[in-house]
CSV table of C-alpha atoms and ligand atoms in Angstrom, one decimal:
chain,number,residue,atom,x,y,z
A,215,MET,CA,26.9,-69.3,194.2
A,216,ARG,CA,30.5,-70.9,194.0
A,217,LEU,CA,30.7,-73.9,195.8
A,218,THR,CA,33.4,-76.4,197.1
A,219,ALA,CA,34.4,-80.0,195.7
A,220,VAL,CA,32.2,-81.6,198.1
A,221,GLN,CA,29.4,-79.4,198.2
A,222,ASN,CA,28.9,-79.8,194.2
A,223,ASP,CA,28.6,-83.3,195.1
A,224,ARG,CA,25.8,-82.8,197.4
A,225,ALA,CA,24.0,-80.7,195.0
A,226,ALA,CA,24.2,-83.3,192.4
A,227,GLY,CA,22.4,-85.9,194.7
A,228,VAL,CA,19.6,-83.8,195.6
A,229,LEU,CA,17.4,-84.6,192.4
A,230,LEU,CA,19.5,-87.8,191.9
A,231,ALA,CA,18.4,-89.6,195.5
A,232,THR,CA,14.9,-88.3,195.2
A,233,ALA,CA,14.1,-90.5,191.8
A,234,VAL,CA,16.1,-93.2,193.1
A,235,GLY,CA,13.9,-93.3,196.5
A,236,ASP,CA,10.9,-92.7,193.9
A,237,ALA,CA,11.9,-95.6,191.7
A,238,LEU,CA,12.4,-97.6,194.7
A,239,GLY,CA,9.0,-97.1,196.4
A,240,ALA,CA,7.3,-97.5,192.7
A,241,GLY,CA,6.9,-100.8,192.6
A,242,TYR,CA,5.2,-101.1,196.3
A,243,GLU,CA,2.7,-98.0,196.1
A,244,PHE,CA,-0.3,-98.7,198.6
A,245,THR,CA,1.2,-102.3,200.1
A,246,HIS,CA,2.7,-102.6,203.2
A,247,PRO,CA,5.9,-104.6,203.0
A,248,THR,CA,6.8,-107.1,205.4
A,249,PRO,CA,10.3,-107.1,207.2
A,250,GLU,CA,10.9,-110.1,204.8
A,251,THR,CA,10.4,-108.0,201.7
A,252,ARG,CA,13.1,-106.9,199.5
A,253,ILE,CA,13.6,-103.8,198.2
A,254,ASP,CA,14.5,-103.3,195.2
A,255,MET,CA,13.8,-101.4,192.0
A,256,ILE,CA,11.0,-103.8,190.7
A,257,GLY,CA,9.0,-101.7,188.8
A,258,GLY,CA,5.0,-102.1,188.4
A,259,GLY,CA,2.7,-100.5,191.1
A,260,LEU,CA,0.5,-97.9,189.6
A,261,GLY,CA,1.7,-96.6,186.4
A,262,PRO,CA,2.9,-99.6,185.6
A,263,PHE,CA,6.1,-98.4,186.2
A,264,ALA,CA,9.3,-99.9,184.1
A,265,PRO,CA,12.1,-101.3,186.9
A,266,GLY,CA,13.8,-97.7,187.6
A,267,GLU,CA,11.1,-95.5,186.4
A,268,TRP,CA,10.4,-92.7,188.4
A,269,THR,CA,6.8,-91.8,189.2
A,270,ASP,CA,5.0,-88.2,189.4
A,271,ASP,CA,7.0,-87.1,191.9
A,272,THR,CA,10.4,-86.6,190.5
A,273,SER,CA,8.9,-85.4,186.9
A,274,MET,CA,7.0,-82.5,189.0
A,275,ALA,CA,10.7,-82.1,190.2
A,276,LEU,CA,12.1,-82.1,187.0
A,277,ALA,CA,9.6,-79.6,185.8
A,278,ILE,CA,10.8,-76.9,188.7
A,279,ALA,CA,14.3,-78.0,188.3
A,280,GLU,CA,13.7,-76.9,184.3
A,281,ILE,CA,13.0,-73.8,185.1
A,282,ALA,CA,15.6,-73.3,187.9
A,283,ALA,CA,18.4,-74.5,185.8
A,284,THR,CA,18.1,-71.6,183.8
A,285,GLY,CA,18.8,-69.5,186.5
A,286,ALA,CA,15.6,-67.9,186.9
A,287,ASP,CA,13.8,-66.8,190.1
A,288,ILE,CA,11.3,-69.5,190.1
A,289,GLY,CA,9.9,-68.3,193.1
A,290,ARG,CA,8.2,-65.0,191.5
A,291,GLY,CA,7.0,-63.4,188.6
A,292,ALA,CA,8.1,-65.1,185.1
A,293,GLY,CA,10.2,-67.9,186.7
A,294,LEU,CA,7.0,-68.5,188.9
A,295,ASP,CA,4.8,-68.4,185.9
A,296,ALA,CA,7.3,-70.7,184.0
A,297,VAL,CA,6.8,-73.3,186.3
A,298,ALA,CA,3.4,-73.3,186.4
A,299,THR,CA,4.0,-73.6,182.5
A,300,GLN,CA,6.4,-76.2,182.6
A,301,PHE,CA,3.4,-78.4,185.2
A,302,ARG,CA,1.3,-77.8,182.5
A,303,HIS,CA,3.4,-79.1,179.9
A,304,TRP,CA,3.5,-81.9,181.8
A,305,TYR,CA,0.3,-82.6,182.4
A,306,ALA,CA,-0.3,-82.5,178.8
A,307,THR,CA,1.8,-85.2,178.3
A,308,ASP,CA,-0.9,-87.7,180.3
A,309,PRO,CA,1.5,-89.0,182.9
A,310,LYS,CA,1.0,-92.6,184.4
A,311,ASP,CA,0.3,-91.0,187.7
A,312,ILE,CA,-1.0,-88.0,189.0
A,313,GLY,CA,-2.1,-86.9,192.8
A,314,ASN,CA,-5.9,-85.8,192.9
A,315,GLN,CA,-5.3,-82.3,194.2
A,316,THR,CA,-2.6,-81.4,191.7
A,317,ARG,CA,-4.8,-83.3,188.7
A,318,SER,CA,-8.0,-80.9,190.2
A,319,VAL,CA,-5.6,-77.9,189.7
A,320,LEU,CA,-3.8,-78.5,186.4
A,321,SER,CA,-6.9,-79.9,185.2
A,322,ALA,CA,-8.7,-76.5,185.1
A,323,ALA,CA,-6.3,-73.6,186.0
A,324,GLY,CA,-5.2,-71.2,183.4
A,325,PRO,CA,-1.6,-70.8,182.1
A,326,SER,CA,-0.3,-68.1,184.7
A,327,ALA,CA,1.0,-68.8,188.2
A,328,ALA,CA,-1.7,-67.0,189.7
A,329,SER,CA,-4.6,-68.8,187.9
A,330,MET,CA,-2.8,-72.0,189.0
A,331,GLN,CA,-3.0,-70.7,193.1
A,332,ALA,CA,-6.5,-69.2,192.6
A,333,ARG,CA,-7.5,-72.5,191.2
A,334,ALA,CA,-6.1,-74.2,194.1
A,335,ARG,CA,-7.6,-71.8,196.6
A,336,SER,CA,-11.3,-72.8,195.0
A,337,LEU,CA,-10.8,-76.1,195.6
A,338,SER,CA,-13.3,-77.6,199.0
A,339,GLY,CA,-12.0,-80.3,201.4
A,340,ARG,CA,-9.1,-81.8,202.3
A,341,LYS,CA,-6.5,-79.8,200.7
A,342,GLY,CA,-3.4,-80.9,202.9
A,343,GLY,CA,-2.1,-84.0,200.2
A,344,ASN,CA,1.6,-84.6,200.0
A,345,GLY,CA,2.0,-83.8,196.3
A,346,SER,CA,3.7,-80.2,196.8
A,347,LEU,CA,6.3,-81.9,199.5
A,348,MET,CA,6.7,-84.4,196.9
A,349,ARG,CA,8.5,-81.9,194.7
A,350,THR,CA,10.0,-79.4,196.4
A,351,ALA,CA,13.5,-80.8,196.6
A,352,PRO,CA,14.8,-78.3,193.6
A,353,VAL,CA,13.7,-75.3,195.7
A,354,GLY,CA,16.1,-75.7,198.3
A,355,LEU,CA,18.9,-76.2,195.5
A,356,ALA,CA,17.8,-73.0,193.7
A,357,HIS,CA,18.5,-71.0,196.8
A,358,LEU,CA,21.8,-71.9,198.5
A,359,ASP,CA,22.7,-68.3,198.2
A,360,ASP,CA,19.7,-67.0,200.4
A,361,ALA,CA,17.6,-69.0,203.2
A,362,GLY,CA,15.0,-66.3,202.6
A,363,LYS,CA,14.4,-66.6,199.1
A,364,CYS,CA,14.1,-70.6,199.4
A,365,LEU,CA,11.5,-70.1,202.1
A,366,ALA,CA,9.3,-68.1,199.9
A,367,SER,CA,9.8,-69.9,196.7
A,368,ALA,CA,9.1,-72.9,198.9
A,369,HIS,CA,5.3,-71.5,199.8
A,370,GLU,CA,4.7,-69.7,196.1
A,371,ILE,CA,5.3,-73.5,194.8
A,372,SER,CA,3.3,-75.5,197.1
A,373,SER,CA,0.7,-72.8,196.6
A,374,LEU,CA,0.5,-73.5,193.0
A,375,THR,CA,-1.7,-76.7,193.6
A,376,HIS,CA,-1.9,-76.9,197.2
A,377,ASP,CA,-3.7,-74.3,199.3
A,378,ASP,CA,-2.7,-75.4,202.8
A,379,ASP,CA,-0.8,-73.8,205.7
A,380,GLN,CA,0.6,-77.2,206.6
A,381,ALA,CA,1.7,-78.3,203.0
A,382,SER,CA,3.1,-75.0,202.6
A,383,GLU,CA,5.1,-75.3,206.4
A,384,ALA,CA,6.2,-78.8,205.4
A,385,CYS,CA,7.6,-77.5,201.8
A,386,ARG,CA,9.4,-74.9,203.8
A,387,ILE,CA,11.0,-77.2,206.1
A,388,TRP,CA,12.3,-79.3,203.7
A,389,SER,CA,13.5,-77.0,201.3
A,390,PHE,CA,15.4,-75.3,204.2
A,391,GLY,CA,16.5,-78.7,205.6
A,392,ILE,CA,18.0,-79.6,201.7
A,393,ARG,CA,19.6,-76.1,201.4
A,394,HIS,CA,21.4,-76.6,204.7
A,395,ALA,CA,22.4,-80.0,204.0
A,396,VAL,CA,24.4,-79.0,200.5
A,397,LEU,CA,26.1,-76.1,202.2
A,398,HIS,CA,26.6,-77.8,205.3
A,399,GLY,CA,26.7,-81.7,205.2
A,400,THR,CA,24.3,-82.0,208.2
A,401,PHE,CA,20.5,-82.5,208.8
A,402,ASP,CA,20.3,-79.8,211.4
A,403,GLY,CA,18.6,-77.9,208.5
A,404,VAL,CA,15.1,-79.7,209.3
A,405,ARG,CA,15.2,-78.4,212.8
A,406,LEU,CA,16.4,-74.9,212.2
A,407,ALA,CA,13.8,-73.7,209.7
A,408,LEU,CA,11.6,-74.2,212.5
A,409,ASP,CA,12.8,-70.3,213.6
A,410,HIS,CA,11.5,-69.0,210.2
A,411,LEU,CA,7.6,-70.5,210.9
A,412,PRO,CA,5.3,-68.5,212.8
A,413,ARG,CA,5.5,-69.2,216.5
A,414,ALA,CA,2.6,-71.6,217.0
A,415,ALA,CA,3.5,-73.9,213.4
A,416,ALA,CA,6.9,-74.0,214.9
A,417,ALA,CA,5.8,-75.6,218.3
A,418,ARG,CA,3.6,-77.8,216.2
A,419,TRP,CA,6.2,-79.1,214.0
A,420,ALA,CA,8.6,-79.4,216.9
A,421,ALA,CA,6.5,-81.9,218.4
A,422,LEU,CA,5.7,-83.5,215.1
A,423,LEU,CA,9.7,-84.3,214.3
A,424,ASP,CA,9.8,-85.4,218.2
A,425,GLU,CA,7.1,-88.0,217.5
A,426,ALA,CA,8.7,-89.1,214.4
A,427,GLU,CA,12.7,-89.1,216.2
A,428,THR,CA,11.0,-91.1,218.7
A,429,ALA,CA,7.6,-93.2,217.3
A,430,ALA,CA,9.1,-97.3,217.1
A,431,THR,CA,7.6,-97.5,213.5
A,432,ALA,CA,6.6,-95.6,210.8
A,433,ARG,CA,3.2,-97.1,210.4
A,434,VAL,CA,2.1,-94.7,213.4
A,435,PHE,CA,2.4,-92.2,210.4
A,436,GLY,CA,0.5,-94.2,208.0
A,437,ASN,CA,-2.0,-91.8,206.8
A,438,ASN,CA,1.2,-90.7,204.8
A,439,GLY,CA,-0.9,-89.5,201.7
A,440,TRP,CA,-1.1,-86.3,203.9
A,441,VAL,CA,1.5,-83.9,204.4
A,442,VAL,CA,2.5,-83.9,207.9
A,443,HIS,CA,2.6,-88.1,207.9
A,444,ALA,CA,4.7,-88.0,204.7
A,445,LEU,CA,6.8,-85.3,206.3
A,446,GLN,CA,7.1,-87.4,209.7
A,447,ALA,CA,7.7,-90.6,207.8
A,448,ALA,CA,10.6,-89.6,205.8
A,449,TRP,CA,12.1,-88.1,209.3
A,450,TRP,CA,11.6,-90.7,211.1
A,451,ALA,CA,13.9,-92.6,208.0
A,452,ILE,CA,16.4,-90.8,208.5
A,453,THR,CA,16.6,-90.5,211.9
A,454,HIS,CA,16.3,-94.2,212.4
A,455,ALA,CA,18.5,-95.4,209.5
A,456,ARG,CA,21.7,-96.5,211.9
A,457,ALA,CA,24.3,-96.4,209.4
A,458,GLY,CA,26.6,-93.5,210.0
A,459,GLY,CA,28.7,-92.9,206.2
A,460,PRO,CA,27.1,-92.9,202.8
A,461,GLU,CA,25.6,-96.3,203.6
A,462,HIS,CA,23.1,-94.5,205.5
A,463,LEU,CA,21.3,-93.2,202.3
A,464,GLN,CA,21.0,-96.8,201.3
A,465,GLU,CA,19.3,-97.8,204.6
A,466,ALA,CA,17.0,-94.8,205.2
A,467,LEU,CA,15.8,-95.4,201.2
A,468,GLU,CA,14.7,-98.9,202.3
A,469,LEU,CA,12.9,-97.4,205.8
A,470,ALA,CA,10.8,-95.0,203.9
A,471,VAL,CA,10.0,-98.0,200.9
A,472,ARG,CA,8.9,-99.9,204.3
A,473,ALA,CA,6.6,-97.0,205.9
A,474,GLY,CA,4.4,-98.4,203.6
A,475,HIS,CA,1.2,-97.1,201.5
A,476,ASP,CA,2.6,-94.0,199.9
A,477,THR,CA,5.7,-95.6,199.4
A,478,ASP,CA,7.2,-93.8,195.9
A,479,THR,CA,6.5,-90.7,197.6
A,480,VAL,CA,7.6,-91.0,200.9
A,481,ALA,CA,11.1,-92.5,199.5
A,482,ALA,CA,11.3,-89.6,197.0
A,483,ILE,CA,10.8,-86.8,199.6
A,484,THR,CA,13.2,-88.8,202.1
A,485,GLY,CA,15.7,-89.2,199.1
A,486,GLY,CA,15.7,-85.6,198.4
A,487,LEU,CA,17.2,-84.4,201.9
A,488,LEU,CA,19.7,-87.6,201.8
A,489,GLY,CA,20.9,-86.9,198.3
A,490,ALA,CA,21.4,-83.3,199.6
A,491,ARG,CA,23.6,-84.6,202.8
A,492,TRP,CA,25.3,-87.6,201.6
A,493,GLY,CA,25.6,-86.4,197.7
A,494,ALA,CA,25.5,-87.9,194.1
A,495,SER,CA,28.3,-90.0,195.0
A,496,ALA,CA,26.7,-92.0,197.8
A,497,VAL,CA,24.1,-93.2,195.4
A,498,PRO,CA,25.2,-96.7,194.5
A,499,ALA,CA,25.9,-97.4,190.8
A,500,ARG,CA,23.6,-100.4,190.9
A,501,TRP,CA,20.5,-97.7,191.2
A,502,ARG,CA,22.1,-95.2,189.0
A,503,ARG,CA,22.2,-97.6,186.1
A,504,MET,CA,18.5,-98.1,186.2
A,505,VAL,CA,16.8,-95.0,186.9
A,506,HIS,CA,15.4,-93.2,184.3
A,507,GLY,CA,11.7,-91.5,183.6
A,508,TRP,CA,10.2,-88.6,181.9
A,509,PRO,CA,11.0,-86.8,179.7
A,510,GLY,CA,13.6,-89.2,178.9
A,511,TYR,CA,16.4,-88.8,181.0
A,512,ARG,CA,18.6,-90.8,183.1
A,513,ALA,CA,20.9,-90.6,186.2
A,514,ARG,CA,23.7,-88.3,184.3
A,515,ASP,CA,20.7,-85.9,183.4
A,516,LEU,CA,19.7,-85.7,187.0
A,517,VAL,CA,23.4,-84.6,188.3
A,518,ARG,CA,23.3,-81.8,185.5
A,519,LEU,CA,19.9,-80.4,186.3
A,520,GLY,CA,21.0,-80.5,189.8
A,521,LEU,CA,24.4,-78.5,189.3
A,522,HIS,CA,22.8,-76.2,187.0
A,523,THR,CA,19.9,-75.5,189.3
A,524,ALA,CA,22.6,-74.6,192.2
A,525,TRP,CA,24.8,-72.9,190.0
A,526,GLY,CA,22.3,-70.7,188.6
A,527,GLY,CA,22.5,-72.0,185.0
A,528,SER,CA,26.2,-71.7,184.6
A,529,ASP,CA,29.0,-74.7,183.5
A,530,ASP,CA,31.9,-75.4,185.1
A,531,GLY,CA,35.0,-74.1,184.1
A,532,ARG,CA,35.4,-76.6,181.7
A,533,GLY,CA,32.1,-76.2,180.0
A,534,TRP,CA,30.7,-79.3,182.1
A,535,PRO,CA,28.1,-81.0,182.9
A,536,ALA,CA,26.7,-79.2,179.4
A,537,THR,CA,29.5,-80.1,177.0
A,538,PRO,CA,29.1,-83.2,174.7
A,539,VAL,CA,33.0,-83.5,175.1
A,540,VAL,CA,35.2,-82.2,178.1
A,541,ASP,CA,38.7,-81.1,176.3
A,542,TYR,CA,41.5,-82.7,178.0
A,543,ALA,CA,44.0,-81.5,175.4
A,544,GLY,CA,47.9,-81.1,176.9
A,545,TYR,CA,46.7,-84.4,179.5
A,546,ARG,CA,48.4,-87.7,179.0
A,547,THR,CA,44.8,-89.3,177.7
A,548,ASP,CA,46.4,-92.3,175.7
A,549,ARG,CA,47.5,-94.4,178.2
A,550,ARG,CA,46.3,-97.5,177.9
A,551,ALA,CA,46.4,-101.3,179.9
A,552,THR,CA,44.9,-104.8,180.5
A,553,HIS,CA,43.7,-105.2,184.0
A,554,PRO,CA,46.5,-107.9,185.1
A,555,HIS,CA,43.7,-110.3,186.5
A,556,ASP,CA,41.1,-109.8,184.1
A,557,ALA,CA,41.9,-109.2,180.0
A,558,GLY,CA,38.3,-107.9,179.8
A,559,VAL,CA,39.0,-104.6,181.6
A,560,LEU,CA,41.0,-102.0,180.3
A,561,LEU,CA,42.8,-99.3,181.9
A,562,GLY,CA,43.9,-95.7,181.6
A,563,GLY,CA,43.2,-92.3,180.4
A,564,ALA,CA,40.1,-90.4,178.6
A,565,ASP,CA,40.8,-91.8,175.3
A,566,LEU,CA,39.0,-94.9,176.6
A,567,LEU,CA,35.9,-92.7,176.4
A,568,ARG,CA,36.1,-93.4,172.8
A,569,ALA,CA,37.5,-96.8,173.0
A,570,PRO,CA,35.7,-98.7,169.7
A,571,ASP,CA,36.0,-102.4,171.4
A,572,VAL,CA,34.2,-102.1,174.4
A,573,ASP,CA,31.0,-102.5,175.4
A,574,ALA,CA,30.9,-100.3,178.8
A,575,VAL,CA,32.9,-97.5,180.1
A,576,VAL,CA,33.6,-96.4,183.6
A,577,SER,CA,34.6,-93.0,183.9
A,578,LEU,CA,36.2,-91.2,186.9
A,579,CYS,CA,36.6,-88.0,186.2
A,580,ARG,CA,34.2,-85.5,184.3
A,581,VAL,CA,33.3,-86.4,180.9
A,582,GLY,CA,30.3,-85.7,178.2
A,583,PRO,CA,28.3,-88.5,177.5
A,584,ALA,CA,29.9,-91.5,176.0
A,585,PRO,CA,29.7,-91.1,171.9
A,586,HIS,CA,29.1,-95.0,171.4
A,587,ALA,CA,26.2,-97.1,171.7
A,588,GLY,CA,27.4,-99.1,175.1
A,589,GLU,CA,26.2,-98.2,178.6
A,590,HIS,CA,28.4,-95.6,180.3
A,591,VAL,CA,28.6,-95.3,184.1
A,592,GLU,CA,30.2,-92.1,186.0
A,593,PHE,CA,31.6,-92.1,189.7
A,594,TRP,CA,31.7,-88.5,191.3
A,595,MET,CA,35.6,-88.9,192.3
A,596,ALA,CA,38.1,-85.7,192.6
A,597,ASP,CA,41.6,-86.6,191.7
A,598,ALA,CA,42.6,-85.8,195.7
A,599,ASP,CA,41.9,-86.8,199.0
A,600,HIS,CA,39.1,-86.6,201.5
A,601,ARG,CA,38.7,-83.5,201.9
A,602,ARG,CA,37.2,-83.0,198.0
A,603,ASN,CA,36.1,-86.7,198.4
A,604,GLN,CA,33.1,-87.2,200.8
A,605,ASN,CA,32.7,-90.6,200.5
A,606,LEU,CA,36.1,-92.2,199.2
A,607,ALA,CA,36.2,-95.7,200.2
A,608,PHE,CA,32.6,-96.3,199.1
A,609,VAL,CA,32.9,-94.4,195.4
A,610,ILE,CA,35.9,-96.4,194.9
A,611,ASP,CA,34.0,-99.7,196.0
A,612,ASP,CA,31.5,-98.8,194.4
A,613,ALA,CA,32.8,-98.5,191.3
A,614,ALA,CA,35.0,-101.8,191.1
A,615,ARG,CA,31.9,-103.7,192.3
A,616,THR,CA,30.3,-102.0,189.0
A,617,VAL,CA,33.0,-103.4,186.7
A,618,ARG,CA,32.5,-106.5,188.4
A,619,ALA,CA,29.0,-106.5,187.7
A,620,LEU,CA,29.6,-105.6,183.7
A,621,ARG,CA,31.7,-108.5,183.7
A,622,ALA,CA,29.2,-110.8,185.2
A,623,GLU,CA,27.0,-109.2,182.4
A,624,GLY,CA,29.9,-110.4,179.5
A,625,LYS,CA,31.1,-106.8,179.1
A,626,MET,CA,33.8,-105.7,177.7
A,627,VAL,CA,34.8,-102.5,180.2
A,628,ALA,CA,36.9,-99.6,179.8
A,629,VAL,CA,38.1,-98.0,183.4
A,630,HIS,CA,39.4,-94.3,182.8
A,631,CYS,CA,40.3,-91.1,184.8
A,632,VAL,CA,42.2,-88.3,182.7
A,633,GLU,CA,45.3,-89.8,182.6
A,634,GLY,CA,44.8,-93.3,184.2
A,635,GLU,CA,47.5,-91.9,186.9
A,636,SER,CA,45.6,-91.9,190.4
A,637,ARG,CA,41.4,-92.6,190.3
A,638,THR,CA,41.9,-95.7,188.1
A,639,PRO,CA,44.8,-97.8,189.5
A,640,ALA,CA,42.6,-97.3,192.5
A,641,VAL,CA,39.7,-98.8,191.2
A,642,ALA,CA,41.7,-101.2,189.6
A,643,ALA,CA,43.2,-102.4,192.8
A,644,ARG,CA,39.8,-102.4,194.1
A,645,TYR,CA,38.8,-104.6,192.0
A,646,ALA,CA,41.6,-106.7,192.2
A,647,VAL,CA,40.9,-107.1,196.0
A,648,LEU,CA,37.3,-108.4,195.2
A,649,LEU,CA,39.0,-110.8,193.2
A,650,GLY,CA,41.1,-112.2,195.8
A,651,ARG,CA,44.1,-111.2,194.2
A,652,ASP,CA,47.0,-109.0,195.1
A,653,PRO,CA,46.1,-105.2,194.3
A,654,HIS,CA,49.9,-104.3,193.9
A,655,ASP,CA,49.9,-106.4,190.7
A,656,VAL,CA,47.9,-103.1,189.1
A,657,LEU,CA,51.2,-101.0,189.7
A,658,GLN,CA,52.8,-103.3,187.3
A,659,ALA,CA,50.5,-103.2,184.6
A,660,MET,CA,50.3,-100.0,185.1
A,661,PRO,CA,53.7,-98.6,185.3
A,662,TRP,CA,53.3,-94.8,185.2
A,663,ALA,CA,50.5,-95.2,188.0
A,664,ALA,CA,51.0,-92.6,191.3
A,665,PRO,CA,48.0,-92.9,193.0
A,666,GLN,CA,47.3,-90.6,195.8
A,667,PRO,CA,48.0,-92.2,198.9
A,668,ALA,CA,44.4,-91.7,200.0
A,669,LEU,CA,43.2,-93.1,196.9
A,670,TRP,CA,45.1,-96.1,197.6
A,671,VAL,CA,44.8,-96.6,201.0
A,672,ALA,CA,41.2,-96.5,200.7
A,673,ALA,CA,41.2,-98.6,197.3
A,674,THR,CA,43.1,-101.5,199.4
A,675,THR,CA,42.0,-101.4,202.6
A,676,GLY,CA,38.7,-102.5,204.8
A,677,ALA,CA,39.0,-105.8,202.6
A,678,GLY,CA,37.3,-107.3,205.8
A,679,ARG,CA,34.3,-105.3,205.2
A,680,LEU,CA,33.7,-107.2,202.1
A,681,VAL,CA,30.6,-109.1,201.3
A,682,GLY,CA,28.7,-110.3,198.4
B,862,LIG,MG1,4.5,-90.8,192.8
């Protein structure tokens, strides 16, 4: 399905923010952080997990996304079987963490989806764990062109391990909400999904969502290993975070972790919808630099898989995100200058991606993986105004703060876009503002610079907001 620039940003944010929430919550699992507890990617928890490492929630979501990203129909037939197989592959790696219900199914089921669903049906006792909801985010992403298929796939994939009406309903609601958020940039899809449930279930979930929106504390939903409380805790976090812009993502994820108990899962569920609403560009680089996990993936892999899932397995017109090198032949990629206020920051065009004399590259345009051993931090920024950049001021500020953080680590940094003409001078100007210097000096240092007015304004105003 062909998406707009901001829809692509939001599609790219779904798996990324799932993983970020998961990794953020991982260190607090089965605890109840106090208001004084600082929430960060501390690692530890049940794995124990490394700081920034995601858990089974994201790993299982990626197992679904790996199949969806080939363009397969994950909701039935061979595609659903492939998802089941991918779950078994993951299980065979002896994961650090796995839900009881999921283990009971994956340890005994045959290779097909039907045998997995039959095994799930055969289990006795309580079957409404949160283990299918925690991985449902890619289902919304895989069916942007068809709401009906989204709902049907959410049910079938939930049923692979969870034979439970409420688990299925929760997956349908959340997947639909994620799909809607990518397409429309609102959280309204969560409520709209109820129109597609049986009447009694819709009334029950409407009351549960009301309860989440009005509860004074998420501790009311403390039994959040149960799918109903997990969804309510996630919805509580989203509807109680106050920030009106992209910072809402960070605030709501922190609230999700503060809900306590199954912190990684509630934050992973919350993250899937937040990423769909606010986009990859709203996920701060501080977290993107850290996040990683099975099967050896980092942030850029989550963006690639998210886009391939949304695009039915295709790349864009430049072969991105699959291509190792984006071809910018015909562009002035060889421009290069030194930041007027910091000799440790190079500024220029795409040739800087291959600069041998730097320790970190900050990319502001579409590129392949950096071909050197240094760190590579990418930012989602179109060379255009707000209409193609949902979070323009946030991204420019985040990129400049990342430059500052990398410099504080003693790294020689290169900042580049395609020609170094607009995005790079904007971020360089913001870095000047962070240093308390005159951003206009950047234009002297880069005489070819011609930043888009919207980028320049975003970079050079809002200094009153600057804290930390
Ligand atoms: Mg987990």
